[in-house]
PDB file of C-alpha atoms in Angstrom:
ATOM      1  CA  UNK A1484      14.034   1.316 -10.892  1.00 68.00           C
ATOM      2  CA  UNK A1485      10.482   1.048  -9.716  1.00 78.00           C
ATOM      3  CA  UNK A1486       8.564  -1.833 -11.199  1.00 92.00           C
ATOM      4  CA  UNK A1487       5.214  -0.048 -10.923  1.00 96.00           C
ATOM      5  CA  UNK A1488       4.949   3.710 -11.282  1.00 97.00           C
ATOM      6  CA  UNK A1489       1.830   5.692 -10.517  1.00 97.00           C
ATOM      7  CA  UNK A1490       2.698   9.295 -11.273  1.00 96.00           C
ATOM      8  CA  UNK A1491      -0.495  10.919 -10.008  1.00 96.00           C
ATOM      9  CA  UNK A1492      -0.497  11.237  -6.216  1.00 94.00           C
ATOM     10  CA  UNK A1493      -4.005  12.699  -6.370  1.00 96.00           C
ATOM     11  CA  UNK A1494      -6.765  13.170  -8.902  1.00 96.00           C
ATOM     12  CA  UNK A1495      -9.992  15.147  -8.797  1.00 97.00           C
ATOM     13  CA  UNK A1496     -13.051  14.429 -10.898  1.00 97.00           C
ATOM     14  CA  UNK A1497     -16.653  15.535 -10.893  1.00 97.00           C
ATOM     15  CA  UNK A1498     -19.432  13.050 -10.442  1.00 97.00           C
ATOM     16  CA  UNK A1499     -20.565  11.393 -13.683  1.00 97.00           C
ATOM     17  CA  UNK A1500     -17.346  12.240 -15.499  1.00 97.00           C
ATOM     18  CA  UNK A1501     -14.779   9.679 -16.642  1.00 98.00           C
ATOM     19  CA  UNK A1502     -11.303   9.575 -15.138  1.00 98.00           C
ATOM     20  CA  UNK A1503      -8.069   7.813 -16.076  1.00 98.00           C
ATOM     21  CA  UNK A1504      -5.553   6.708 -13.470  1.00 98.00           C
ATOM     22  CA  UNK A1505      -2.088   6.120 -14.869  1.00 98.00           C
ATOM     23  CA  UNK A1506       0.127   3.093 -14.310  1.00 98.00           C
ATOM     24  CA  UNK A1507       3.370   2.212 -16.030  1.00 98.00           C
ATOM     25  CA  UNK A1508       5.338  -0.938 -15.350  1.00 97.00           C
ATOM     26  CA  UNK A1509       8.793  -2.293 -15.880  1.00 95.00           C
ATOM     27  CA  UNK A1510       9.468  -5.940 -16.581  1.00 92.00           C
ATOM     28  CA  UNK A1511      11.609  -8.040 -18.897  1.00 90.00           C
ATOM     29  CA  UNK A1512       9.241 -11.010 -18.640  1.00 88.00           C
ATOM     30  CA  UNK A1513       6.965 -11.876 -21.543  1.00 88.00           C
ATOM     31  CA  UNK A1514       4.383 -13.330 -19.184  1.00 85.00           C
ATOM     32  CA  UNK A1515       2.925 -11.073 -16.533  1.00 89.00           C
ATOM     33  CA  UNK A1516      -0.336  -9.831 -15.120  1.00 90.00           C
ATOM     34  CA  UNK A1517      -1.557  -6.420 -14.052  1.00 93.00           C
ATOM     35  CA  UNK A1518      -4.096  -5.766 -11.319  1.00 94.00           C
ATOM     36  CA  UNK A1519      -5.922  -2.751  -9.961  1.00 96.00           C
ATOM     37  CA  UNK A1520      -7.129  -2.555  -6.369  1.00 96.00           C
ATOM     38  CA  UNK A1521      -9.276   0.050  -4.618  1.00 97.00           C
ATOM     39  CA  UNK A1522      -8.762   1.045  -0.993  1.00 97.00           C
ATOM     40  CA  UNK A1523     -11.566   3.200   0.433  1.00 97.00           C
ATOM     41  CA  UNK A1524     -11.122   5.185   3.622  1.00 94.00           C
ATOM     42  CA  UNK A1525     -12.326   2.172   5.602  1.00 94.00           C
ATOM     43  CA  UNK A1526      -9.044   0.493   4.672  1.00 93.00           C
ATOM     44  CA  UNK A1527      -9.982  -2.758   2.975  1.00 94.00           C
ATOM     45  CA  UNK A1528      -8.378  -3.747  -0.334  1.00 95.00           C
ATOM     46  CA  UNK A1529     -10.891  -4.438  -3.089  1.00 94.00           C
ATOM     47  CA  UNK A1530      -9.898  -6.149  -6.338  1.00 93.00           C
ATOM     48  CA  UNK A1531     -11.177  -4.305  -9.409  1.00 95.00           C
ATOM     49  CA  UNK A1532      -9.743  -5.670 -12.631  1.00 94.00           C
ATOM     50  CA  UNK A1533      -7.038  -7.880 -14.155  1.00 92.00           C
ATOM     51  CA  UNK A1534      -5.145  -7.807 -17.471  1.00 93.00           C
ATOM     52  CA  UNK A1535      -2.843 -10.574 -18.618  1.00 89.00           C
ATOM     53  CA  UNK A1536       0.084  -9.840 -20.901  1.00 89.00           C
ATOM     54  CA  UNK A1537      -1.238 -12.311 -23.472  1.00 88.00           C
ATOM     55  CA  UNK A1538      -4.776 -10.946 -23.422  1.00 88.00           C
ATOM     56  CA  UNK A1539      -5.504  -9.366 -26.771  1.00 86.00           C
ATOM     57  CA  UNK A1540      -8.429  -7.289 -25.610  1.00 92.00           C
ATOM     58  CA  UNK A1541      -8.542  -4.690 -22.883  1.00 94.00           C
ATOM     59  CA  UNK A1542     -10.170  -5.936 -19.702  1.00 93.00           C
ATOM     60  CA  UNK A1543     -13.503  -4.491 -18.616  1.00 94.00           C
ATOM     61  CA  UNK A1544     -15.516  -4.940 -15.420  1.00 93.00           C
ATOM     62  CA  UNK A1545     -18.649  -2.820 -15.287  1.00 96.00           C
ATOM     63  CA  UNK A1546     -17.597   0.846 -15.079  1.00 97.00           C
ATOM     64  CA  UNK A1547     -13.928  -0.128 -14.923  1.00 97.00           C
ATOM     65  CA  UNK A1548     -11.762  -0.742 -17.950  1.00 97.00           C
ATOM     66  CA  UNK A1549      -8.069  -1.176 -18.352  1.00 97.00           C
ATOM     67  CA  UNK A1550      -6.335   0.661 -21.190  1.00 97.00           C
ATOM     68  CA  UNK A1551      -3.486  -1.758 -21.838  1.00 96.00           C
ATOM     69  CA  UNK A1552      -0.695  -0.512 -24.110  1.00 96.00           C
ATOM     70  CA  UNK A1553       1.915  -3.232 -24.102  1.00 95.00           C
ATOM     71  CA  UNK A1554       4.536  -1.441 -26.192  1.00 94.00           C
ATOM     72  CA  UNK A1555       4.384   1.568 -23.894  1.00 96.00           C
ATOM     73  CA  UNK A1556       4.217  -0.662 -20.801  1.00 96.00           C
ATOM     74  CA  UNK A1557       1.190   1.134 -19.486  1.00 97.00           C
ATOM     75  CA  UNK A1558      -1.964  -0.220 -17.862  1.00 97.00           C
ATOM     76  CA  UNK A1559      -4.188   2.727 -17.101  1.00 98.00           C
ATOM     77  CA  UNK A1560      -7.452   2.313 -15.213  1.00 98.00           C
ATOM     78  CA  UNK A1561     -10.441   4.101 -16.696  1.00 98.00           C
ATOM     79  CA  UNK A1562     -13.483   4.702 -14.516  1.00 98.00           C
ATOM     80  CA  UNK A1563     -16.524   5.805 -16.456  1.00 95.00           C
ATOM     81  CA  UNK A1564     -19.353   7.844 -14.949  1.00 95.00           C
ATOM     82  CA  UNK A1565     -17.626   8.477 -11.620  1.00 97.00           C
ATOM     83  CA  UNK A1566     -19.641   8.132  -8.443  1.00 97.00           C
ATOM     84  CA  UNK A1567     -19.063   9.629  -5.008  1.00 97.00           C
ATOM     85  CA  UNK A1568     -18.302   6.129  -3.731  1.00 97.00           C
ATOM     86  CA  UNK A1569     -15.345   5.929  -6.105  1.00 98.00           C
ATOM     87  CA  UNK A1570     -13.404   8.285  -3.842  1.00 98.00           C
ATOM     88  CA  UNK A1571     -10.559   6.097  -2.621  1.00 98.00           C
ATOM     89  CA  UNK A1572      -6.915   5.191  -3.043  1.00 97.00           C
ATOM     90  CA  UNK A1573      -6.208   3.111  -6.149  1.00 98.00           C
ATOM     91  CA  UNK A1574      -3.260   0.769  -6.486  1.00 97.00           C
ATOM     92  CA  UNK A1575      -1.795  -0.776  -9.606  1.00 97.00           C
ATOM     93  CA  UNK A1576       0.074  -4.064  -9.121  1.00 95.00           C
ATOM     94  CA  UNK A1577       2.027  -6.497 -11.278  1.00 93.00           C
ATOM     95  CA  UNK A1578       2.713 -10.206 -11.130  1.00 89.00           C
ATOM     96  CA  UNK A1579       5.729 -11.258 -13.163  1.00 82.00           C
ATOM     97  CA  UNK A1580       6.868 -14.482 -14.715  1.00 68.00           C
ATOM     98  CA  UNK A1581       6.015 -18.090 -14.279  1.00 62.00           C
ATOM     99  CA  UNK A1582       5.880 -20.356 -11.297  1.00 59.00           C
ATOM    100  CA  UNK A1583       5.643 -18.919  -7.840  1.00 59.00           C
ATOM    101  CA  UNK A1584       5.128 -15.218  -8.154  1.00 68.00           C
ATOM    102  CA  UNK A1585       3.990 -12.364  -5.997  1.00 84.00           C
ATOM    103  CA  UNK A1586       2.511  -8.931  -6.549  1.00 89.00           C
ATOM    104  CA  UNK A1587       4.463  -5.696  -6.648  1.00 92.00           C
ATOM    105  CA  UNK A1588       2.351  -2.641  -5.885  1.00 95.00           C
ATOM    106  CA  UNK A1589       2.656   0.954  -6.956  1.00 96.00           C
ATOM    107  CA  UNK A1590       2.431   3.779  -4.448  1.00 96.00           C
ATOM    108  CA  UNK A1591      -1.135   4.562  -5.304  1.00 97.00           C
ATOM    109  CA  UNK A1592      -3.307   7.419  -6.548  1.00 97.00           C
ATOM    110  CA  UNK A1593      -5.892   9.112  -4.355  1.00 97.00           C
ATOM    111  CA  UNK A1594      -9.072   9.836  -6.292  1.00 98.00           C
ATOM    112  CA  UNK A1595     -11.586  12.363  -5.009  1.00 98.00           C
ATOM    113  CA  UNK A1596     -14.988  12.589  -6.667  1.00 98.00           C
ATOM    114  CA  UNK A1597     -16.912  15.799  -6.077  1.00 97.00           C
ATOM    115  CA  UNK A1598     -20.669  16.349  -6.512  1.00 95.00           C
TER     116      UNK A1598
ATOM    117  CA  UNK B 770     -17.389 -17.673   4.443  1.00 73.00           C
ATOM    118  CA  UNK B 771     -15.420 -15.213   6.545  1.00 82.00           C
ATOM    119  CA  UNK B 772     -12.733 -14.838   3.845  1.00 94.00           C
ATOM    120  CA  UNK B 773      -9.468 -13.546   5.316  1.00 96.00           C
ATOM    121  CA  UNK B 774      -9.476 -12.494   8.950  1.00 97.00           C
ATOM    122  CA  UNK B 775      -6.740 -10.841  10.982  1.00 97.00           C
ATOM    123  CA  UNK B 776      -6.210 -10.689  14.715  1.00 97.00           C
ATOM    124  CA  UNK B 777      -5.845  -8.210  16.383  1.00 97.00           C
ATOM    125  CA  UNK B 778      -7.213  -5.140  14.598  1.00 96.00           C
ATOM    126  CA  UNK B 779      -5.169  -2.683  16.621  1.00 96.00           C
ATOM    127  CA  UNK B 780      -2.126  -3.005  18.836  1.00 96.00           C
ATOM    128  CA  UNK B 781       0.274  -0.684  20.614  1.00 97.00           C
ATOM    129  CA  UNK B 782       3.679  -2.032  21.562  1.00 97.00           C
ATOM    130  CA  UNK B 783       6.660  -0.605  23.335  1.00 97.00           C
ATOM    131  CA  UNK B 784      10.067  -0.808  21.727  1.00 98.00           C
ATOM    132  CA  UNK B 785      11.571  -4.224  22.317  1.00 97.00           C
ATOM    133  CA  UNK B 786       8.306  -6.046  22.963  1.00 97.00           C
ATOM    134  CA  UNK B 787       7.256  -9.000  20.868  1.00 96.00           C
ATOM    135  CA  UNK B 788       3.949  -9.961  19.341  1.00 96.00           C
ATOM    136  CA  UNK B 789       2.333 -12.246  16.816  1.00 97.00           C
ATOM    137  CA  UNK B 790      -0.250 -11.298  14.223  1.00 97.00           C
ATOM    138  CA  UNK B 791      -2.609 -14.056  13.166  1.00 97.00           C
ATOM    139  CA  UNK B 792      -4.090 -14.428   9.710  1.00 98.00           C
ATOM    140  CA  UNK B 793      -6.713 -17.028   8.891  1.00 98.00           C
ATOM    141  CA  UNK B 794      -8.455 -17.869   5.635  1.00 97.00           C
ATOM    142  CA  UNK B 795     -11.294 -20.259   4.951  1.00 95.00           C
ATOM    143  CA  UNK B 796     -11.058 -20.376   1.146  1.00 92.00           C
ATOM    144  CA  UNK B 797      -8.577 -23.287   0.960  1.00 92.00           C
ATOM    145  CA  UNK B 798      -6.017 -21.010  -0.695  1.00 91.00           C
ATOM    146  CA  UNK B 799      -2.502 -22.311  -1.218  1.00 90.00           C
ATOM    147  CA  UNK B 800      -0.758 -18.953  -1.131  1.00 92.00           C
ATOM    148  CA  UNK B 801      -0.667 -16.534   1.784  1.00 95.00           C
ATOM    149  CA  UNK B 802       1.112 -13.207   2.132  1.00 95.00           C
ATOM    150  CA  UNK B 803       1.993 -10.528   4.663  1.00 97.00           C
ATOM    151  CA  UNK B 804       2.314  -6.898   3.545  1.00 97.00           C
ATOM    152  CA  UNK B 805       2.947  -3.656   5.310  1.00 97.00           C
ATOM    153  CA  UNK B 806       1.460  -0.363   4.186  1.00 97.00           C
ATOM    154  CA  UNK B 807       3.114   2.926   5.013  1.00 95.00           C
ATOM    155  CA  UNK B 808       2.003   6.388   3.860  1.00 88.00           C
ATOM    156  CA  UNK B 809       3.194   7.122   0.342  1.00 84.00           C
ATOM    157  CA  UNK B 810       4.786   3.676  -0.033  1.00 85.00           C
ATOM    158  CA  UNK B 811       2.004   1.458  -1.257  1.00 90.00           C
ATOM    159  CA  UNK B 812       2.024  -2.156  -0.060  1.00 95.00           C
ATOM    160  CA  UNK B 813       5.327  -3.923   0.394  1.00 95.00           C
ATOM    161  CA  UNK B 814       5.633  -7.684   0.724  1.00 95.00           C
ATOM    162  CA  UNK B 815       7.201  -8.908   3.960  1.00 97.00           C
ATOM    163  CA  UNK B 816       6.967 -12.707   3.680  1.00 97.00           C
ATOM    164  CA  UNK B 817       4.837 -15.163   1.827  1.00 94.00           C
ATOM    165  CA  UNK B 818       4.009 -18.847   1.762  1.00 94.00           C
ATOM    166  CA  UNK B 819       3.219 -21.125  -1.155  1.00 90.00           C
ATOM    167  CA  UNK B 820       1.847 -23.918   0.979  1.00 91.00           C
ATOM    168  CA  UNK B 821       1.668 -25.454   4.436  1.00 94.00           C
ATOM    169  CA  UNK B 822       5.101 -25.639   6.017  1.00 94.00           C
ATOM    170  CA  UNK B 823       6.744 -23.272   3.517  1.00 94.00           C
ATOM    171  CA  UNK B 824       7.743 -19.636   3.832  1.00 96.00           C
ATOM    172  CA  UNK B 825       9.771 -17.209   1.737  1.00 94.00           C
ATOM    173  CA  UNK B 826      11.123 -13.691   2.103  1.00 95.00           C
ATOM    174  CA  UNK B 827       9.585 -10.756   0.352  1.00 93.00           C
ATOM    175  CA  UNK B 828      10.838  -7.246  -0.235  1.00 92.00           C
ATOM    176  CA  UNK B 829      11.110  -6.122   3.409  1.00 96.00           C
ATOM    177  CA  UNK B 830      11.601  -9.228   5.619  1.00 97.00           C
ATOM    178  CA  UNK B 831      14.040  -7.871   8.213  1.00 96.00           C
ATOM    179  CA  UNK B 832      12.734  -7.839  11.764  1.00 96.00           C
ATOM    180  CA  UNK B 833       9.885 -10.251  11.008  1.00 98.00           C
ATOM    181  CA  UNK B 834       9.414 -14.002  11.136  1.00 97.00           C
ATOM    182  CA  UNK B 835       6.539 -16.112   9.844  1.00 98.00           C
ATOM    183  CA  UNK B 836       5.164 -19.588  10.176  1.00 97.00           C
ATOM    184  CA  UNK B 837       2.581 -21.621   8.258  1.00 97.00           C
ATOM    185  CA  UNK B 838       1.932 -24.721  10.326  1.00 95.00           C
ATOM    186  CA  UNK B 839      -1.601 -25.113   9.007  1.00 96.00           C
ATOM    187  CA  UNK B 840      -2.813 -24.342   5.515  1.00 96.00           C
ATOM    188  CA  UNK B 841      -5.440 -21.905   6.734  1.00 97.00           C
ATOM    189  CA  UNK B 842      -3.201 -19.897   9.077  1.00 97.00           C
ATOM    190  CA  UNK B 843      -0.227 -17.621   8.512  1.00 98.00           C
ATOM    191  CA  UNK B 844       1.457 -16.013  11.507  1.00 98.00           C
ATOM    192  CA  UNK B 845       3.642 -12.906  11.454  1.00 98.00           C
ATOM    193  CA  UNK B 846       5.952 -12.376  14.403  1.00 97.00           C
ATOM    194  CA  UNK B 847       7.884  -9.384  15.618  1.00 96.00           C
ATOM    195  CA  UNK B 848      10.549 -10.548  18.079  1.00 92.00           C
ATOM    196  CA  UNK B 849      11.752  -7.100  19.175  1.00 96.00           C
ATOM    197  CA  UNK B 850       9.509  -4.323  17.941  1.00 96.00           C
ATOM    198  CA  UNK B 851      10.998  -1.058  16.709  1.00 97.00           C
ATOM    199  CA  UNK B 852       9.290   2.281  15.951  1.00 97.00           C
ATOM    200  CA  UNK B 853      10.118   1.721  12.250  1.00 97.00           C
ATOM    201  CA  UNK B 854       7.673  -1.191  12.339  1.00 97.00           C
ATOM    202  CA  UNK B 855       4.766   1.143  13.030  1.00 97.00           C
ATOM    203  CA  UNK B 856       2.520   0.405  10.084  1.00 98.00           C
ATOM    204  CA  UNK B 857      -0.683  -1.158   8.862  1.00 97.00           C
ATOM    205  CA  UNK B 858      -0.223  -4.863   8.211  1.00 98.00           C
ATOM    206  CA  UNK B 859      -2.299  -6.713   5.663  1.00 97.00           C
ATOM    207  CA  UNK B 860      -2.600 -10.417   5.180  1.00 97.00           C
ATOM    208  CA  UNK B 861      -3.739 -11.810   1.847  1.00 95.00           C
ATOM    209  CA  UNK B 862      -4.355 -15.186   0.288  1.00 93.00           C
ATOM    210  CA  UNK B 863      -4.849 -16.576  -3.196  1.00 90.00           C
ATOM    211  CA  UNK B 864      -5.127 -19.730  -5.208  1.00 84.00           C
ATOM    212  CA  UNK B 865      -2.021 -21.159  -6.825  1.00 71.00           C
ATOM    213  CA  UNK B 866      -0.730 -18.621  -9.305  1.00 63.00           C
ATOM    214  CA  UNK B 867       0.769 -19.296 -12.689  1.00 59.00           C
ATOM    215  CA  UNK B 868       1.689 -16.955 -15.480  1.00 53.00           C
ATOM    216  CA  UNK B 869      -1.765 -17.127 -17.001  1.00 57.00           C
ATOM    217  CA  UNK B 870      -3.612 -16.905 -13.750  1.00 61.00           C
ATOM    218  CA  UNK B 871      -6.006 -14.074 -13.146  1.00 65.00           C
ATOM    219  CA  UNK B 872      -6.642 -15.144  -9.591  1.00 73.00           C
ATOM    220  CA  UNK B 873      -6.574 -12.091  -7.424  1.00 82.00           C
ATOM    221  CA  UNK B 874      -5.334 -11.881  -3.875  1.00 88.00           C
ATOM    222  CA  UNK B 875      -7.979 -11.592  -1.191  1.00 92.00           C
ATOM    223  CA  UNK B 876      -7.050  -9.236   1.598  1.00 95.00           C
ATOM    224  CA  UNK B 877      -7.844  -9.163   5.281  1.00 96.00           C
ATOM    225  CA  UNK B 878      -9.050  -5.970   6.976  1.00 96.00           C
ATOM    226  CA  UNK B 879      -5.604  -5.002   8.248  1.00 96.00           C
ATOM    227  CA  UNK B 880      -3.925  -4.574  11.640  1.00 97.00           C
ATOM    228  CA  UNK B 881      -2.833  -1.150  12.751  1.00 97.00           C
ATOM    229  CA  UNK B 882       0.349  -1.486  14.827  1.00 97.00           C
ATOM    230  CA  UNK B 883       1.994   1.359  16.687  1.00 97.00           C
ATOM    231  CA  UNK B 884       5.393   0.934  18.303  1.00 97.00           C
ATOM    232  CA  UNK B 885       6.326   3.623  20.811  1.00 97.00           C
TER     233      UNK B 885
END
């Protein structure tokens, strides 16, 4: 089973609208962290936001927020007031457990923002 | 600070040739990683290192070797390149992670490798 599932290969949104990118995860650990990265067409990976499994409040970073629903094992990224520069590939990733741990990435969602 | 740098940016190899990709970071990070990115597959971990002199296998280690002789450098080697290794390779680094750590991984710009 995939540990990180991003079911939307592509999403379209108009400028200034909000958009939600879906991410569900699979883990049996109680301690884990969820990350979202942005990859524009230039190719670099840009960290956006982090949510820890013990964090009681949803993470927010500027126009980005993470809708964390622990019971449903979902960690959706919400982008408010989309901008043309938000057009990019978005990856959800998870770090599991304690000690040495690495990130497992989803396959990504391509977001296109139109004027 | 340069952050994470990768050398080279592009490379074309013939099947059976060998090469080494160099990753360097100037943030004094303990952890370093090598990923490959293929269309529709996201990023998959090849090898990683939790400190100087240590390496460990990731999800897709076959056909690759790594070395971490210095804390700031992490080398990825292909001994006998195959067309299936055509990919974009990313190096990343981070501080020591624990289960409460929000430290993100910092990525290099990537190396586009084509094996013909």
